[in-house]
Amino acid sequence: TVRLAIGAGKAVPVITAVGNAASFAAGIAPGALATVQGQNLAGARTAQASYPWPATLAGVQVMLDGSPALLLYVSDTQINFYVPPDVPTGNATLAVITPSGVTGATTAGVARLQPGIFAGGVLHAGTAISAIAIPVHAGDYVEIYCTGLGATDGSGNLRRTLLVPAVFVGDVPLQPVYSGLAPGYVGLYQVDVQIPAGLAPGLQPVVLEVSLQHSNMVNILVQ
């Protein structure tokens, strides 16, 4: 005899992917922004948090090895969250707890670094102007908004990455003038570089490389 209990109105959350919030590459990294994709993750609720992010948003929680993660955004198909910086590398148990208390869980691989550039995340320095909408010129500075660059050091609003990434614009490697957390945030990194002379006009790819780990590619417009 098999007994089956069915709870009405409590859809089970199904996790289909866990990855970098910028590149969507599989896996997570300590101190990075990450995303969970699936179904029935928030009980048909949608909410976005302002910084500082809460551990519970619209009744939803994400637990990593039993510890709550801070939440940026929740919906039934996607949750964006901040990976605690003390999560050890290897495999972590990730659980999503819905407002009804139903839990879905999976295993997420944790790497020390996982660089990812946000779509549209390369801006003219000091502005909110995209470098794909308005072209950059030799000598201009751009800000690259990304995540997964690893541990930082410093105090206050100026926390630099311990490992400085190389920035490739086209096939030209560049040394950043700044690589660290975006001032006032955790999880969101900012890398500043100066556009060199000699780049061919048109679309040019931007890629970050840190400790042999490469980010996704984001295009900018060069003139």
PDB file of C-alpha atoms in Angstrom:
ATOM      1  CA  THR A   1       0.000   0.000   0.000  1.00  0.00           C
ATOM      2  CA  VAL A   2       1.296   3.413  -0.965  1.00  0.00           C
ATOM      3  CA  ARG A   3       0.015   6.537   0.770  1.00  0.00           C
ATOM      4  CA  LEU A   4       0.226   9.857  -1.108  1.00  0.00           C
ATOM      5  CA  ALA A   5      -0.471  13.226   0.512  1.00  0.00           C
ATOM      6  CA  ILE A   6      -1.288  16.117  -1.842  1.00  0.00           C
ATOM      7  CA  GLY A   7      -1.273  19.715  -0.579  1.00  0.00           C
ATOM      8  CA  ALA A   8      -3.507  21.914  -2.682  1.00  0.00           C
ATOM      9  CA  GLY A   9      -2.272  25.346  -3.686  1.00  0.00           C
ATOM     10  CA  LYS A  10       1.381  24.691  -2.839  1.00  0.00           C
ATOM     11  CA  ALA A  11       3.249  24.412  -6.131  1.00  0.00           C
ATOM     12  CA  VAL A  12       6.688  22.903  -5.683  1.00  0.00           C
ATOM     13  CA  PRO A  13       9.536  25.204  -6.801  1.00  0.00           C
ATOM     14  CA  VAL A  14      11.622  23.694  -9.574  1.00  0.00           C
ATOM     15  CA  ILE A  15      15.195  24.973 -10.035  1.00  0.00           C
ATOM     16  CA  THR A  16      16.512  24.549 -13.572  1.00  0.00           C
ATOM     17  CA  ALA A  17      19.745  26.596 -13.419  1.00  0.00           C
ATOM     18  CA  VAL A  18      21.998  28.490 -11.007  1.00  0.00           C
ATOM     19  CA  GLY A  19      24.576  30.840 -12.473  1.00  0.00           C
ATOM     20  CA  ASN A  20      26.376  34.146 -12.720  1.00  0.00           C
ATOM     21  CA  ALA A  21      23.901  37.048 -12.772  1.00  0.00           C
ATOM     22  CA  ALA A  22      25.841  38.839 -15.522  1.00  0.00           C
ATOM     23  CA  SER A  23      26.989  36.072 -17.871  1.00  0.00           C
ATOM     24  CA  PHE A  24      24.529  33.333 -16.801  1.00  0.00           C
ATOM     25  CA  ALA A  25      27.437  30.874 -16.828  1.00  0.00           C
ATOM     26  CA  ALA A  26      26.718  27.894 -14.580  1.00  0.00           C
ATOM     27  CA  GLY A  27      27.934  28.074 -10.984  1.00  0.00           C
ATOM     28  CA  ILE A  28      28.490  30.831  -8.446  1.00  0.00           C
ATOM     29  CA  ALA A  29      31.403  32.597  -6.747  1.00  0.00           C
ATOM     30  CA  PRO A  30      31.794  34.015  -3.227  1.00  0.00           C
ATOM     31  CA  GLY A  31      30.875  37.706  -3.045  1.00  0.00           C
ATOM     32  CA  ALA A  32      29.273  37.686  -6.514  1.00  0.00           C
ATOM     33  CA  LEU A  33      25.775  38.317  -7.788  1.00  0.00           C
ATOM     34  CA  ALA A  34      24.023  35.178  -8.970  1.00  0.00           C
ATOM     35  CA  THR A  35      20.701  34.059 -10.389  1.00  0.00           C
ATOM     36  CA  VAL A  36      18.354  31.119  -9.918  1.00  0.00           C
ATOM     37  CA  GLN A  37      16.102  30.153 -12.814  1.00  0.00           C
ATOM     38  CA  GLY A  38      13.142  27.809 -12.661  1.00  0.00           C
ATOM     39  CA  GLN A  39       9.400  27.622 -12.066  1.00  0.00           C
ATOM     40  CA  ASN A  40       7.148  28.328  -9.088  1.00  0.00           C
ATOM     41  CA  LEU A  41       9.978  30.110  -7.278  1.00  0.00           C
ATOM     42  CA  ALA A  42       7.966  32.911  -5.683  1.00  0.00           C
ATOM     43  CA  GLY A  43       4.347  31.828  -5.481  1.00  0.00           C
ATOM     44  CA  ALA A  44       3.333  34.095  -8.384  1.00  0.00           C
ATOM     45  CA  ARG A  45       4.889  37.111  -6.649  1.00  0.00           C
ATOM     46  CA  THR A  46       7.348  39.601  -8.151  1.00  0.00           C
ATOM     47  CA  ALA A  47       9.459  42.073  -6.177  1.00  0.00           C
ATOM     48  CA  GLN A  48      12.661  44.071  -6.510  1.00  0.00           C
ATOM     49  CA  ALA A  49      14.637  45.297  -3.519  1.00  0.00           C
ATOM     50  CA  SER A  50      16.623  48.478  -3.107  1.00  0.00           C
ATOM     51  CA  TYR A  51      20.084  48.346  -1.559  1.00  0.00           C
ATOM     52  CA  PRO A  52      20.838  47.221   1.137  1.00  0.00           C
ATOM     53  CA  TRP A  53      19.190  43.983   0.055  1.00  0.00           C
ATOM     54  CA  PRO A  54      17.058  41.920   2.463  1.00  0.00           C
ATOM     55  CA  ALA A  55      17.319  38.214   3.278  1.00  0.00           C
ATOM     56  CA  THR A  56      13.579  37.775   2.677  1.00  0.00           C
ATOM     57  CA  LEU A  57      11.789  39.383  -0.271  1.00  0.00           C
ATOM     58  CA  ALA A  58       8.056  38.940  -0.939  1.00  0.00           C
ATOM     59  CA  GLY A  59       8.146  35.979   1.425  1.00  0.00           C
ATOM     60  CA  VAL A  60      10.931  34.234  -0.525  1.00  0.00           C
ATOM     61  CA  GLN A  61      14.262  33.041   0.892  1.00  0.00           C
ATOM     62  CA  VAL A  62      17.378  31.553  -0.693  1.00  0.00           C
ATOM     63  CA  MET A  63      19.564  29.440   1.560  1.00  0.00           C
ATOM     64  CA  LEU A  64      23.166  28.433   0.799  1.00  0.00           C
ATOM     65  CA  ASP A  65      24.296  25.554   2.987  1.00  0.00           C
ATOM     66  CA  GLY A  66      21.679  26.655   5.478  1.00  0.00           C
ATOM     67  CA  SER A  67      22.637  30.353   5.568  1.00  0.00           C
ATOM     68  CA  PRO A  68      20.355  33.032   4.064  1.00  0.00           C
ATOM     69  CA  ALA A  69      21.485  34.955   0.993  1.00  0.00           C
ATOM     70  CA  LEU A  70      20.546  38.585   0.325  1.00  0.00           C
ATOM     71  CA  LEU A  71      17.918  38.995  -2.407  1.00  0.00           C
ATOM     72  CA  LEU A  72      17.825  41.600  -5.184  1.00  0.00           C
ATOM     73  CA  TYR A  73      14.850  40.370  -7.206  1.00  0.00           C
ATOM     74  CA  VAL A  74      12.294  37.571  -7.082  1.00  0.00           C
ATOM     75  CA  SER A  75       9.735  36.258  -9.542  1.00  0.00           C
ATOM     76  CA  ASP A  76       8.237  32.870 -10.305  1.00  0.00           C
ATOM     77  CA  THR A  77      10.933  32.143 -12.907  1.00  0.00           C
ATOM     78  CA  GLN A  78      14.018  34.013 -11.639  1.00  0.00           C
ATOM     79  CA  ILE A  79      15.664  35.070  -8.383  1.00  0.00           C
ATOM     80  CA  ASN A  80      18.751  37.288  -8.223  1.00  0.00           C
ATOM     81  CA  PHE A  81      20.816  37.081  -5.054  1.00  0.00           C
ATOM     82  CA  TYR A  82      24.151  37.976  -3.446  1.00  0.00           C
ATOM     83  CA  VAL A  83      26.468  35.072  -2.685  1.00  0.00           C
ATOM     84  CA  PRO A  84      27.938  35.428   0.815  1.00  0.00           C
ATOM     85  CA  PRO A  85      31.712  35.996   0.632  1.00  0.00           C
ATOM     86  CA  ASP A  86      32.441  33.187   3.128  1.00  0.00           C
ATOM     87  CA  VAL A  87      30.840  30.390   1.082  1.00  0.00           C
ATOM     88  CA  PRO A  88      33.572  27.740   0.597  1.00  0.00           C
ATOM     89  CA  THR A  89      34.505  26.561  -2.877  1.00  0.00           C
ATOM     90  CA  GLY A  90      33.271  23.171  -4.028  1.00  0.00           C
ATOM     91  CA  ASN A  91      29.609  22.240  -3.982  1.00  0.00           C
ATOM     92  CA  ALA A  92      26.946  24.081  -1.996  1.00  0.00           C
ATOM     93  CA  THR A  93      23.332  23.152  -1.349  1.00  0.00           C
ATOM     94  CA  LEU A  94      21.055  25.903  -2.608  1.00  0.00           C
ATOM     95  CA  ALA A  95      17.443  25.936  -1.438  1.00  0.00           C
ATOM     96  CA  VAL A  96      14.583  28.231  -2.439  1.00  0.00           C
ATOM     97  CA  ILE A  97      11.842  28.611   0.173  1.00  0.00           C
ATOM     98  CA  THR A  98       8.585  29.979  -1.255  1.00  0.00           C
ATOM     99  CA  PRO A  99       6.067  32.156   0.629  1.00  0.00           C
ATOM    100  CA  SER A 100       3.984  29.025   1.307  1.00  0.00           C
ATOM    101  CA  GLY A 101       6.954  27.358   2.973  1.00  0.00           C
ATOM    102  CA  VAL A 102       7.575  24.806   0.221  1.00  0.00           C
ATOM    103  CA  THR A 103      11.266  24.243  -0.532  1.00  0.00           C
ATOM    104  CA  GLY A 104      13.088  23.319  -3.732  1.00  0.00           C
ATOM    105  CA  ALA A 105      16.785  22.503  -3.620  1.00  0.00           C
ATOM    106  CA  THR A 106      19.739  21.797  -5.888  1.00  0.00           C
ATOM    107  CA  THR A 107      23.531  21.650  -5.809  1.00  0.00           C
ATOM    108  CA  ALA A 108      25.519  24.675  -7.040  1.00  0.00           C
ATOM    109  CA  GLY A 109      29.205  24.608  -7.896  1.00  0.00           C
ATOM    110  CA  VAL A 110      31.191  27.347  -6.126  1.00  0.00           C
ATOM    111  CA  ALA A 111      34.351  28.659  -7.815  1.00  0.00           C
ATOM    112  CA  ARG A 112      36.817  31.171  -6.365  1.00  0.00           C
ATOM    113  CA  LEU A 113      36.349  33.471  -9.382  1.00  0.00           C
ATOM    114  CA  GLN A 114      33.688  33.753 -12.048  1.00  0.00           C
ATOM    115  CA  PRO A 115      33.994  37.043 -13.964  1.00  0.00           C
ATOM    116  CA  GLY A 116      30.893  38.189 -15.811  1.00  0.00           C
ATOM    117  CA  ILE A 117      30.050  41.530 -17.479  1.00  0.00           C
ATOM    118  CA  PHE A 118      26.466  42.749 -17.324  1.00  0.00           C
ATOM    119  CA  ALA A 119      24.654  43.314 -20.626  1.00  0.00           C
ATOM    120  CA  GLY A 120      24.903  47.023 -21.391  1.00  0.00           C
ATOM    121  CA  GLY A 121      27.304  47.312 -18.475  1.00  0.00           C
ATOM    122  CA  VAL A 122      30.065  49.306 -20.208  1.00  0.00           C
ATOM    123  CA  LEU A 123      29.424  53.033 -19.677  1.00  0.00           C
ATOM    124  CA  HIS A 124      31.176  56.280 -20.425  1.00  0.00           C
ATOM    125  CA  ALA A 125      32.960  57.114 -17.163  1.00  0.00           C
ATOM    126  CA  GLY A 126      30.992  59.258 -14.764  1.00  0.00           C
ATOM    127  CA  THR A 127      27.756  58.961 -16.762  1.00  0.00           C
ATOM    128  CA  ALA A 128      24.885  56.559 -17.308  1.00  0.00           C
ATOM    129  CA  ILE A 129      25.574  56.596 -21.077  1.00  0.00           C
ATOM    130  CA  SER A 130      26.113  53.205 -22.669  1.00  0.00           C
ATOM    131  CA  ALA A 131      29.259  52.697 -24.750  1.00  0.00           C
ATOM    132  CA  ILE A 132      27.171  50.767 -27.256  1.00  0.00           C
ATOM    133  CA  ALA A 133      24.668  53.609 -27.703  1.00  0.00           C
ATOM    134  CA  ILE A 134      27.231  56.440 -27.928  1.00  0.00           C
ATOM    135  CA  PRO A 135      30.658  55.557 -29.392  1.00  0.00           C
ATOM    136  CA  VAL A 136      33.878  55.909 -27.440  1.00  0.00           C
ATOM    137  CA  HIS A 137      37.055  57.571 -28.719  1.00  0.00           C
ATOM    138  CA  ALA A 138      40.737  57.131 -27.988  1.00  0.00           C
ATOM    139  CA  GLY A 139      41.520  58.639 -24.598  1.00  0.00           C
ATOM    140  CA  ASP A 140      37.990  58.184 -23.215  1.00  0.00           C
ATOM    141  CA  TYR A 141      37.536  56.321 -19.958  1.00  0.00           C
ATOM    142  CA  VAL A 142      34.862  53.656 -19.569  1.00  0.00           C
ATOM    143  CA  GLU A 143      33.416  51.882 -16.535  1.00  0.00           C
ATOM    144  CA  ILE A 144      32.772  48.153 -16.831  1.00  0.00           C
ATOM    145  CA  TYR A 145      30.123  46.851 -14.413  1.00  0.00           C
ATOM    146  CA  CYS A 146      30.596  43.191 -13.642  1.00  0.00           C
ATOM    147  CA  THR A 147      30.605  40.560 -10.918  1.00  0.00           C
ATOM    148  CA  GLY A 148      32.584  37.542  -9.761  1.00  0.00           C
ATOM    149  CA  LEU A 149      36.038  39.146  -9.512  1.00  0.00           C
ATOM    150  CA  GLY A 150      36.780  37.657  -6.108  1.00  0.00           C
ATOM    151  CA  ALA A 151      38.006  39.003  -2.802  1.00  0.00           C
ATOM    152  CA  THR A 152      38.601  42.693  -2.137  1.00  0.00           C
ATOM    153  CA  ASP A 153      40.615  44.727   0.314  1.00  0.00           C
ATOM    154  CA  GLY A 154      40.207  48.255   1.652  1.00  0.00           C
ATOM    155  CA  SER A 155      37.815  50.244   3.759  1.00  0.00           C
ATOM    156  CA  GLY A 156      34.768  52.419   3.340  1.00  0.00           C
ATOM    157  CA  ASN A 157      33.563  52.889  -0.226  1.00  0.00           C
ATOM    158  CA  LEU A 158      36.915  52.019  -1.810  1.00  0.00           C
ATOM    159  CA  ARG A 159      37.493  48.269  -1.882  1.00  0.00           C
ATOM    160  CA  ARG A 160      39.891  47.064  -4.586  1.00  0.00           C
ATOM    161  CA  THR A 161      40.115  43.520  -5.917  1.00  0.00           C
ATOM    162  CA  LEU A 162      43.056  41.464  -4.698  1.00  0.00           C
ATOM    163  CA  LEU A 163      43.482  40.158  -8.248  1.00  0.00           C
ATOM    164  CA  VAL A 164      43.469  42.831 -10.955  1.00  0.00           C
ATOM    165  CA  PRO A 165      41.875  41.643 -14.210  1.00  0.00           C
ATOM    166  CA  ALA A 166      43.246  42.233 -17.664  1.00  0.00           C
ATOM    167  CA  VAL A 167      40.754  44.023 -19.897  1.00  0.00           C
ATOM    168  CA  PHE A 168      40.730  43.149 -23.574  1.00  0.00           C
ATOM    169  CA  VAL A 169      39.167  45.645 -25.983  1.00  0.00           C
ATOM    170  CA  GLY A 170      39.314  43.892 -29.307  1.00  0.00           C
ATOM    171  CA  ASP A 171      42.641  42.053 -29.032  1.00  0.00           C
ATOM    172  CA  VAL A 172      44.355  44.853 -27.074  1.00  0.00           C
ATOM    173  CA  PRO A 173      45.095  44.043 -23.390  1.00  0.00           C
ATOM    174  CA  LEU A 174      44.616  46.994 -21.038  1.00  0.00           C
ATOM    175  CA  GLN A 175      45.572  47.618 -17.414  1.00  0.00           C
ATOM    176  CA  PRO A 176      42.671  48.997 -15.349  1.00  0.00           C
ATOM    177  CA  VAL A 177      43.066  52.263 -13.493  1.00  0.00           C
ATOM    178  CA  TYR A 178      40.578  50.881 -10.943  1.00  0.00           C
ATOM    179  CA  SER A 179      39.254  47.412 -10.186  1.00  0.00           C
ATOM    180  CA  GLY A 180      37.049  46.954  -7.156  1.00  0.00           C
ATOM    181  CA  LEU A 181      33.546  47.082  -5.808  1.00  0.00           C
ATOM    182  CA  ALA A 182      31.286  49.791  -7.153  1.00  0.00           C
ATOM    183  CA  PRO A 183      31.297  52.376  -4.348  1.00  0.00           C
ATOM    184  CA  GLY A 184      28.586  51.664  -1.790  1.00  0.00           C
ATOM    185  CA  TYR A 185      27.744  48.161  -3.034  1.00  0.00           C
ATOM    186  CA  VAL A 186      28.635  44.537  -2.473  1.00  0.00           C
ATOM    187  CA  GLY A 187      28.614  42.008  -5.296  1.00  0.00           C
ATOM    188  CA  LEU A 188      28.705  44.672  -8.009  1.00  0.00           C
ATOM    189  CA  TYR A 189      32.229  45.332  -9.291  1.00  0.00           C
ATOM    190  CA  GLN A 190      33.525  48.249 -11.366  1.00  0.00           C
ATOM    191  CA  VAL A 191      36.579  48.151 -13.637  1.00  0.00           C
ATOM    192  CA  ASP A 192      37.782  51.411 -15.207  1.00  0.00           C
ATOM    193  CA  VAL A 193      40.020  51.551 -18.287  1.00  0.00           C
ATOM    194  CA  GLN A 194      41.119  54.133 -20.844  1.00  0.00           C
ATOM    195  CA  ILE A 195      40.356  53.476 -24.501  1.00  0.00           C
ATOM    196  CA  PRO A 196      43.650  53.230 -26.433  1.00  0.00           C
ATOM    197  CA  ALA A 197      44.462  54.742 -29.797  1.00  0.00           C
ATOM    198  CA  GLY A 198      44.541  52.559 -32.875  1.00  0.00           C
ATOM    199  CA  LEU A 199      41.347  50.548 -32.415  1.00  0.00           C
ATOM    200  CA  ALA A 200      39.416  49.888 -35.602  1.00  0.00           C
ATOM    201  CA  PRO A 201      36.141  51.837 -35.745  1.00  0.00           C
ATOM    202  CA  GLY A 202      32.909  49.923 -35.250  1.00  0.00           C
ATOM    203  CA  LEU A 203      31.923  47.260 -32.737  1.00  0.00           C
ATOM    204  CA  GLN A 204      34.721  45.955 -30.540  1.00  0.00           C
ATOM    205  CA  PRO A 205      34.360  43.181 -27.943  1.00  0.00           C
ATOM    206  CA  VAL A 206      35.252  43.730 -24.294  1.00  0.00           C
ATOM    207  CA  VAL A 207      36.372  40.735 -22.195  1.00  0.00           C
ATOM    208  CA  LEU A 208      37.777  40.466 -18.665  1.00  0.00           C
ATOM    209  CA  GLU A 209      40.413  37.894 -17.731  1.00  0.00           C
ATOM    210  CA  VAL A 210      41.457  37.209 -14.178  1.00  0.00           C
ATOM    211  CA  SER A 211      43.607  34.267 -13.099  1.00  0.00           C
ATOM    212  CA  LEU A 212      42.958  32.562 -16.479  1.00  0.00           C
ATOM    213  CA  GLN A 213      39.184  32.869 -16.026  1.00  0.00           C
ATOM    214  CA  HIS A 214      37.451  34.742 -18.843  1.00  0.00           C
ATOM    215  CA  SER A 215      34.187  36.674 -18.740  1.00  0.00           C
ATOM    216  CA  ASN A 216      31.489  36.776 -21.348  1.00  0.00           C
ATOM    217  CA  MET A 217      31.934  39.243 -24.219  1.00  0.00           C
ATOM    218  CA  VAL A 218      30.138  42.605 -24.360  1.00  0.00           C
ATOM    219  CA  ASN A 219      30.427  44.889 -27.373  1.00  0.00           C
ATOM    220  CA  ILE A 220      31.160  48.619 -27.383  1.00  0.00           C
ATOM    221  CA  LEU A 221      31.094  51.070 -30.276  1.00  0.00           C
ATOM    222  CA  VAL A 222      34.401  52.706 -31.211  1.00  0.00           C
ATOM    223  CA  GLN A 223      34.730  55.792 -33.401  1.00  0.00           C
TER     224      GLN A 223
END
